[in-house]
PDB file of C-alpha atoms in Angstrom:
ATOM      1  CA  MET A  23      -6.066  91.857  44.562  1.00 47.00           C
ATOM      2  CA  ASN A  24      -4.029  90.092  41.900  1.00 48.00           C
ATOM      3  CA  SER A  25      -5.622  90.738  38.493  1.00 49.00           C
ATOM      4  CA  SER A  26      -3.391  88.323  36.544  1.00 50.00           C
ATOM      5  CA  GLN A  27      -5.090  85.211  35.326  1.00 52.00           C
ATOM      6  CA  PRO A  28      -3.428  81.806  35.534  1.00 54.00           C
ATOM      7  CA  PRO A  29      -2.309  80.371  32.163  1.00 52.00           C
ATOM      8  CA  THR A  30      -4.952  78.480  30.383  1.00 51.00           C
ATOM      9  CA  PRO A  31      -3.956  74.846  30.112  1.00 52.00           C
ATOM     10  CA  GLU A  32      -3.605  73.477  26.580  1.00 50.00           C
ATOM     11  CA  SER A  33      -6.640  71.544  25.640  1.00 52.00           C
ATOM     12  CA  PRO A  34      -6.322  67.876  24.701  1.00 50.00           C
ATOM     13  CA  ALA A  35      -7.905  68.645  21.319  1.00 50.00           C
ATOM     14  CA  SER A  36      -5.123  71.140  20.466  1.00 51.00           C
ATOM     15  CA  ARG A  37      -2.415  68.653  21.411  1.00 53.00           C
ATOM     16  CA  ASP A  38      -4.086  65.988  19.311  1.00 51.00           C
ATOM     17  CA  THR A  39      -4.228  68.366  16.311  1.00 52.00           C
ATOM     18  CA  ASP A  40      -0.476  69.201  16.532  1.00 52.00           C
ATOM     19  CA  ALA A  41       0.403  65.539  16.890  1.00 50.00           C
ATOM     20  CA  ALA A  42      -1.714  64.681  13.862  1.00 49.00           C
ATOM     21  CA  ARG A  43       0.054  67.346  11.731  1.00 52.00           C
ATOM     22  CA  THR A  44       3.493  66.084  12.778  1.00 49.00           C
ATOM     23  CA  ALA A  45       2.554  62.486  12.040  1.00 47.00           C
ATOM     24  CA  ALA A  46       1.143  63.412   8.623  1.00 49.00           C
ATOM     25  CA  LYS A  47       4.369  65.148   7.500  1.00 49.00           C
ATOM     26  CA  GLY A  48       6.714  62.752   9.244  1.00 52.00           C
ATOM     27  CA  ARG A  49       8.601  65.644  10.875  1.00 54.00           C
ATOM     28  CA  PRO A  50       7.770  68.651  13.060  1.00 56.00           C
ATOM     29  CA  THR A  51       6.883  71.926  11.365  1.00 62.00           C
ATOM     30  CA  ARG A  52       9.912  74.233  10.986  1.00 61.00           C
ATOM     31  CA  SER A  53       9.818  77.603  12.626  1.00 68.00           C
ATOM     32  CA  ARG A  54       9.952  80.775  10.527  1.00 69.00           C
ATOM     33  CA  LYS A  55      13.562  81.420  11.567  1.00 65.00           C
ATOM     34  CA  GLU A  56      14.629  77.923  10.467  1.00 66.00           C
ATOM     35  CA  ALA A  57      12.893  78.322   7.103  1.00 63.00           C
ATOM     36  CA  GLU A  58      14.634  81.658   6.411  1.00 66.00           C
ATOM     37  CA  ALA A  59      18.024  80.181   7.366  1.00 62.00           C
ATOM     38  CA  ALA A  60      17.462  77.291   4.951  1.00 59.00           C
ATOM     39  CA  ARG A  61      16.655  79.704   2.120  1.00 63.00           C
ATOM     40  CA  ARG A  62      19.839  81.694   2.755  1.00 61.00           C
ATOM     41  CA  ARG A  63      21.995  78.561   2.711  1.00 54.00           C
ATOM     42  CA  PRO A  64      24.129  78.525  -0.520  1.00 52.00           C
ATOM     43  CA  LEU A  65      23.333  75.855  -3.068  1.00 51.00           C
ATOM     44  CA  VAL A  66      26.761  74.223  -3.490  1.00 54.00           C
ATOM     45  CA  VAL A  67      27.817  70.708  -4.296  1.00 50.00           C
ATOM     46  CA  SER A  68      29.223  69.295  -1.097  1.00 58.00           C
ATOM     47  CA  ASP A  69      30.597  66.191  -2.745  1.00 78.00           C
ATOM     48  CA  ARG A  70      33.985  67.053  -4.287  1.00 82.00           C
ATOM     49  CA  LYS A  71      34.019  63.965  -6.482  1.00 82.00           C
ATOM     50  CA  GLU A  72      30.670  64.933  -7.947  1.00 81.00           C
ATOM     51  CA  ALA A  73      31.924  68.483  -8.551  1.00 83.00           C
ATOM     52  CA  ARG A  74      35.029  67.200 -10.352  1.00 85.00           C
ATOM     53  CA  ARG A  75      32.909  64.854 -12.439  1.00 84.00           C
ATOM     54  CA  ARG A  76      30.668  67.722 -13.505  1.00 86.00           C
ATOM     55  CA  ASP A  77      33.701  69.863 -14.361  1.00 85.00           C
ATOM     56  CA  ARG A  78      35.096  67.064 -16.533  1.00 87.00           C
ATOM     57  CA  GLU A  79      31.776  66.682 -18.312  1.00 87.00           C
ATOM     58  CA  ARG A  80      31.561  70.419 -19.005  1.00 87.00           C
ATOM     59  CA  SER A  81      35.156  70.477 -20.249  1.00 86.00           C
ATOM     60  CA  ARG A  82      34.522  67.464 -22.499  1.00 88.00           C
ATOM     61  CA  THR A  83      31.395  69.102 -23.894  1.00 88.00           C
ATOM     62  CA  ARG A  84      33.275  72.325 -24.679  1.00 86.00           C
ATOM     63  CA  GLN A  85      36.051  70.376 -26.409  1.00 86.00           C
ATOM     64  CA  MET A  86      33.550  68.471 -28.544  1.00 89.00           C
ATOM     65  CA  GLU A  87      31.789  71.706 -29.505  1.00 85.00           C
ATOM     66  CA  ALA A  88      35.117  73.338 -30.410  1.00 86.00           C
ATOM     67  CA  GLN A  89      36.151  70.336 -32.524  1.00 87.00           C
ATOM     68  CA  GLN A  90      32.816  70.363 -34.320  1.00 88.00           C
ATOM     69  CA  ALA A  91      33.124  74.115 -34.903  1.00 84.00           C
ATOM     70  CA  LEU A  92      36.470  73.585 -36.656  1.00 87.00           C
ATOM     71  CA  VAL A  93      34.653  71.380 -39.153  1.00 86.00           C
ATOM     72  CA  THR A  94      31.474  73.419 -39.607  1.00 86.00           C
ATOM     73  CA  GLY A  95      33.104  76.862 -39.483  1.00 83.00           C
ATOM     74  CA  ASP A  96      31.144  78.100 -36.452  1.00 84.00           C
ATOM     75  CA  GLU A  97      33.654  80.731 -35.362  1.00 86.00           C
ATOM     76  CA  ALA A  98      31.848  81.555 -32.099  1.00 86.00           C
ATOM     77  CA  LYS A  99      32.768  78.118 -30.698  1.00 86.00           C
ATOM     78  CA  MET A 100      36.231  77.762 -32.229  1.00 89.00           C
ATOM     79  CA  PRO A 101      39.366  77.895 -30.064  1.00 89.00           C
ATOM     80  CA  LEU A 102      40.598  81.448 -29.505  1.00 89.00           C
ATOM     81  CA  GLN A 103      43.603  81.087 -31.831  1.00 91.00           C
ATOM     82  CA  HIS A 104      41.255  80.727 -34.828  1.00 92.00           C
ATOM     83  CA  ARG A 105      38.770  83.520 -34.069  1.00 92.00           C
ATOM     84  CA  GLY A 106      38.591  86.987 -35.554  1.00 92.00           C
ATOM     85  CA  PRO A 107      38.043  88.519 -39.003  1.00 94.00           C
ATOM     86  CA  GLU A 108      41.794  88.835 -39.649  1.00 94.00           C
ATOM     87  CA  ARG A 109      42.457  85.130 -39.139  1.00 95.00           C
ATOM     88  CA  ARG A 110      39.398  84.193 -41.172  1.00 94.00           C
ATOM     89  CA  ARG A 111      40.712  86.368 -44.005  1.00 94.00           C
ATOM     90  CA  VAL A 112      44.153  84.739 -43.745  1.00 96.00           C
ATOM     91  CA  ARG A 113      42.588  81.281 -44.001  1.00 95.00           C
ATOM     92  CA  ASP A 114      40.596  82.279 -47.068  1.00 94.00           C
ATOM     93  CA  LEU A 115      43.658  83.782 -48.779  1.00 95.00           C
ATOM     94  CA  VAL A 116      45.644  80.601 -48.178  1.00 96.00           C
ATOM     95  CA  ASP A 117      42.835  78.270 -49.224  1.00 95.00           C
ATOM     96  CA  THR A 118      42.153  80.073 -52.514  1.00 95.00           C
ATOM     97  CA  ARG A 119      45.656  79.471 -53.900  1.00 94.00           C
ATOM     98  CA  HIS A 120      47.527  76.329 -54.914  1.00 94.00           C
ATOM     99  CA  ASN A 121      50.348  76.205 -52.379  1.00 96.00           C
ATOM    100  CA  VAL A 122      53.468  74.291 -53.384  1.00 95.00           C
ATOM    101  CA  ALA A 123      53.974  72.840 -49.909  1.00 93.00           C
ATOM    102  CA  GLU A 124      50.579  71.124 -49.796  1.00 92.00           C
ATOM    103  CA  TYR A 125      51.623  69.052 -52.831  1.00 93.00           C
ATOM    104  CA  PHE A 126      55.315  68.702 -52.058  1.00 93.00           C
ATOM    105  CA  PHE A 127      55.146  67.115 -48.619  1.00 90.00           C
ATOM    106  CA  PRO A 128      53.100  64.059 -49.711  1.00 90.00           C
ATOM    107  CA  VAL A 129      55.612  63.564 -52.550  1.00 91.00           C
ATOM    108  CA  ALA A 130      58.509  63.982 -50.122  1.00 90.00           C
ATOM    109  CA  LEU A 131      56.968  61.311 -47.899  1.00 90.00           C
ATOM    110  CA  VAL A 132      56.927  58.910 -50.849  1.00 89.00           C
ATOM    111  CA  PHE A 133      60.580  59.709 -51.569  1.00 87.00           C
ATOM    112  CA  MET A 134      61.505  58.959 -47.969  1.00 87.00           C
ATOM    113  CA  ILE A 135      59.725  55.605 -48.077  1.00 90.00           C
ATOM    114  CA  VAL A 136      61.520  54.744 -51.333  1.00 86.00           C
ATOM    115  CA  ALA A 137      64.849  55.722 -49.769  1.00 84.00           C
ATOM    116  CA  LEU A 138      64.189  53.348 -46.862  1.00 87.00           C
ATOM    117  CA  VAL A 139      62.936  50.402 -48.915  1.00 88.00           C
ATOM    118  CA  LEU A 140      65.221  50.602 -51.964  1.00 84.00           C
ATOM    119  CA  PRO A 141      68.454  49.499 -50.183  1.00 85.00           C
ATOM    120  CA  LEU A 142      66.683  46.305 -49.117  1.00 86.00           C
ATOM    121  CA  ILE A 143      65.761  45.537 -52.728  1.00 85.00           C
ATOM    122  CA  ASP A 144      68.792  46.627 -54.752  1.00 83.00           C
ATOM    123  CA  GLN A 145      71.806  48.255 -53.138  1.00 83.00           C
ATOM    124  CA  SER A 146      73.390  49.328 -56.420  1.00 84.00           C
ATOM    125  CA  LEU A 147      70.165  50.954 -57.628  1.00 83.00           C
ATOM    126  CA  TYR A 148      69.888  52.814 -54.343  1.00 82.00           C
ATOM    127  CA  LEU A 149      73.427  54.179 -54.698  1.00 83.00           C
ATOM    128  CA  ALA A 150      72.649  55.319 -58.221  1.00 82.00           C
ATOM    129  CA  MET A 151      69.369  57.035 -57.262  1.00 85.00           C
ATOM    130  CA  SER A 152      70.324  58.451 -53.869  1.00 85.00           C
ATOM    131  CA  THR A 153      71.899  61.563 -55.363  1.00 86.00           C
ATOM    132  CA  LEU A 154      68.827  62.163 -57.521  1.00 87.00           C
ATOM    133  CA  LEU A 155      66.455  61.739 -54.556  1.00 86.00           C
ATOM    134  CA  ILE A 156      68.458  64.150 -52.418  1.00 87.00           C
ATOM    135  CA  ALA A 157      68.528  66.712 -55.229  1.00 90.00           C
ATOM    136  CA  LEU A 158      64.760  66.430 -55.711  1.00 89.00           C
ATOM    137  CA  LEU A 159      64.088  66.823 -51.985  1.00 90.00           C
ATOM    138  CA  TRP A 160      66.281  69.891 -51.594  1.00 92.00           C
ATOM    139  CA  GLY A 161      64.940  71.368 -54.805  1.00 93.00           C
ATOM    140  CA  GLY A 162      61.376  70.915 -53.573  1.00 93.00           C
ATOM    141  CA  ILE A 163      62.219  72.546 -50.245  1.00 93.00           C
ATOM    142  CA  ALA A 164      63.743  75.522 -52.071  1.00 96.00           C
ATOM    143  CA  ILE A 165      60.598  75.934 -54.191  1.00 96.00           C
ATOM    144  CA  CYS A 166      58.439  75.780 -51.034  1.00 95.00           C
ATOM    145  CA  VAL A 167      60.504  78.552 -49.445  1.00 96.00           C
ATOM    146  CA  ILE A 168      60.134  80.749 -52.532  1.00 97.00           C
ATOM    147  CA  ASP A 169      56.383  80.107 -52.630  1.00 97.00           C
ATOM    148  CA  ALA A 170      56.109  80.965 -48.922  1.00 96.00           C
ATOM    149  CA  PHE A 171      57.892  84.262 -49.629  1.00 97.00           C
ATOM    150  CA  PHE A 172      55.291  85.207 -52.250  1.00 97.00           C
ATOM    151  CA  LEU A 173      52.481  84.103 -49.910  1.00 96.00           C
ATOM    152  CA  ARG A 174      53.926  86.304 -47.168  1.00 96.00           C
ATOM    153  CA  ARG A 175      53.901  89.330 -49.478  1.00 96.00           C
ATOM    154  CA  ARG A 176      50.321  88.637 -50.522  1.00 95.00           C
ATOM    155  CA  LEU A 177      49.116  88.231 -46.936  1.00 96.00           C
ATOM    156  CA  ARG A 178      50.782  91.423 -45.744  1.00 96.00           C
ATOM    157  CA  ALA A 179      49.412  93.431 -48.667  1.00 96.00           C
ATOM    158  CA  ALA A 180      45.849  92.136 -48.266  1.00 95.00           C
ATOM    159  CA  LEU A 181      45.757  92.564 -44.481  1.00 95.00           C
ATOM    160  CA  THR A 182      47.202  96.077 -44.658  1.00 95.00           C
ATOM    161  CA  GLU A 183      44.646  97.079 -47.285  1.00 95.00           C
ATOM    162  CA  GLU A 184      41.637  95.645 -45.428  1.00 94.00           C
ATOM    163  CA  PHE A 185      42.549  96.149 -41.753  1.00 94.00           C
ATOM    164  CA  GLY A 186      45.176  98.895 -41.855  1.00 93.00           C
ATOM    165  CA  GLU A 187      47.859  96.805 -40.145  1.00 91.00           C
ATOM    166  CA  VAL A 188      49.310  93.329 -39.904  1.00 93.00           C
ATOM    167  CA  LYS A 189      49.030  91.997 -36.376  1.00 92.00           C
ATOM    168  CA  ARG A 190      51.772  89.853 -34.975  1.00 93.00           C
ATOM    169  CA  GLY A 191      51.464  86.157 -35.775  1.00 94.00           C
ATOM    170  CA  LEU A 192      49.019  86.438 -38.683  1.00 95.00           C
ATOM    171  CA  VAL A 193      51.584  85.832 -41.437  1.00 95.00           C
ATOM    172  CA  GLY A 194      53.042  82.841 -39.610  1.00 95.00           C
ATOM    173  CA  TYR A 195      49.503  81.542 -39.069  1.00 96.00           C
ATOM    174  CA  GLY A 196      48.931  81.650 -42.822  1.00 95.00           C
ATOM    175  CA  ILE A 197      52.251  80.026 -43.751  1.00 95.00           C
ATOM    176  CA  MET A 198      51.704  77.158 -41.309  1.00 95.00           C
ATOM    177  CA  ARG A 199      48.278  76.592 -42.846  1.00 96.00           C
ATOM    178  CA  ALA A 200      49.757  76.590 -46.354  1.00 95.00           C
ATOM    179  CA  ILE A 201      52.159  73.793 -45.381  1.00 93.00           C
ATOM    180  CA  GLN A 202      49.305  71.500 -44.355  1.00 93.00           C
ATOM    181  CA  ILE A 203      47.573  69.185 -46.805  1.00 91.00           C
ATOM    182  CA  ARG A 204      44.286  70.845 -47.715  1.00 92.00           C
ATOM    183  CA  ARG A 205      41.943  68.055 -46.636  1.00 90.00           C
ATOM    184  CA  PHE A 206      43.552  67.894 -43.180  1.00 92.00           C
ATOM    185  CA  ARG A 207      43.408  71.630 -42.439  1.00 92.00           C
ATOM    186  CA  LEU A 208      41.495  72.830 -39.403  1.00 92.00           C
ATOM    187  CA  PRO A 209      39.375  74.904 -39.470  1.00 93.00           C
ATOM    188  CA  LYS A 210      38.103  73.344 -42.672  1.00 93.00           C
ATOM    189  CA  PRO A 211      38.480  75.505 -45.802  1.00 94.00           C
ATOM    190  CA  GLN A 212      35.398  77.592 -46.531  1.00 91.00           C
ATOM    191  CA  VAL A 213      36.512  78.513 -50.081  1.00 93.00           C
ATOM    192  CA  LYS A 214      37.681  76.453 -53.037  1.00 91.00           C
ATOM    193  CA  HIS A 215      40.824  76.979 -55.066  1.00 89.00           C
ATOM    194  CA  GLY A 216      40.145  80.177 -56.962  1.00 86.00           C
ATOM    195  CA  GLY A 217      37.890  81.749 -54.325  1.00 81.00           C
ATOM    196  CA  ALA A 218      34.480  80.142 -54.850  1.00 80.00           C
ATOM    197  CA  PRO A 219      32.741  79.305 -51.560  1.00 82.00           C
ATOM    198  CA  VAL A 220      32.613  75.683 -50.517  1.00 79.00           C
ATOM    199  CA  GLU A 221      29.122  74.271 -50.862  1.00 74.00           C
ATOM    200  CA  PRO A 222      27.797  72.538 -47.733  1.00 66.00           C
ATOM    201  CA  LYS A 223      27.610  68.786 -48.024  1.00 64.00           C
ATOM    202  CA  LYS A 224      24.098  67.553 -48.649  1.00 57.00           C
ATOM    203  CA  SER A 225      22.915  64.613 -46.638  1.00 44.00           C
ATOM    204  CA  ARG A 226      22.142  61.565 -48.709  1.00 42.00           C
ATOM    205  CA  ALA A 227      18.484  60.917 -49.229  1.00 42.00           C
ATOM    206  CA  LYS A 228      17.185  57.912 -47.406  1.00 41.00           C
ATOM    207  CA  ARG A 229      16.206  55.108 -49.695  1.00 40.00           C
TER     208      ARG A 229
END
């Protein structure tokens, strides 16, 4: 005698219930295996153009933050070549003193403009003043070199005293900063001439 029972046919009510669930969601219910596979699928951007666009936006944001940090003095977001206590100390040492080069180069620019314009106005006057202009330019360059020599000695002495050594590139970093006009230096000076800290600019009160 066969004890196995024939399979019970699916009732119409059960079929109607499954059909109603599928119609309500708009799609058939996923199996457990399909759901687990979907969770393991990596979340990546398949569109390469979209990925490149996002990379450009992130890069632009980082550049804007770094540029703003050069103005505000936020060292954590500055470019790598300006970070570190040694470089901050070099900047402060340069910014506290009156460097000859920061005054000479604007004057030299005026001399060059005069040398270009003067022949168009008066050739004889240009011939008479050309020797004087050349002497002033070379004399100014010589004074800048001497001043840079004294700055180099001061930087090396201060860095050796505070940090025990002078890392490569620090002295050149300071001399290049000394050549620049003060208002155009980046990062912005955090000390005034003489060593007093620069006061943060106060926003104007709204009228």
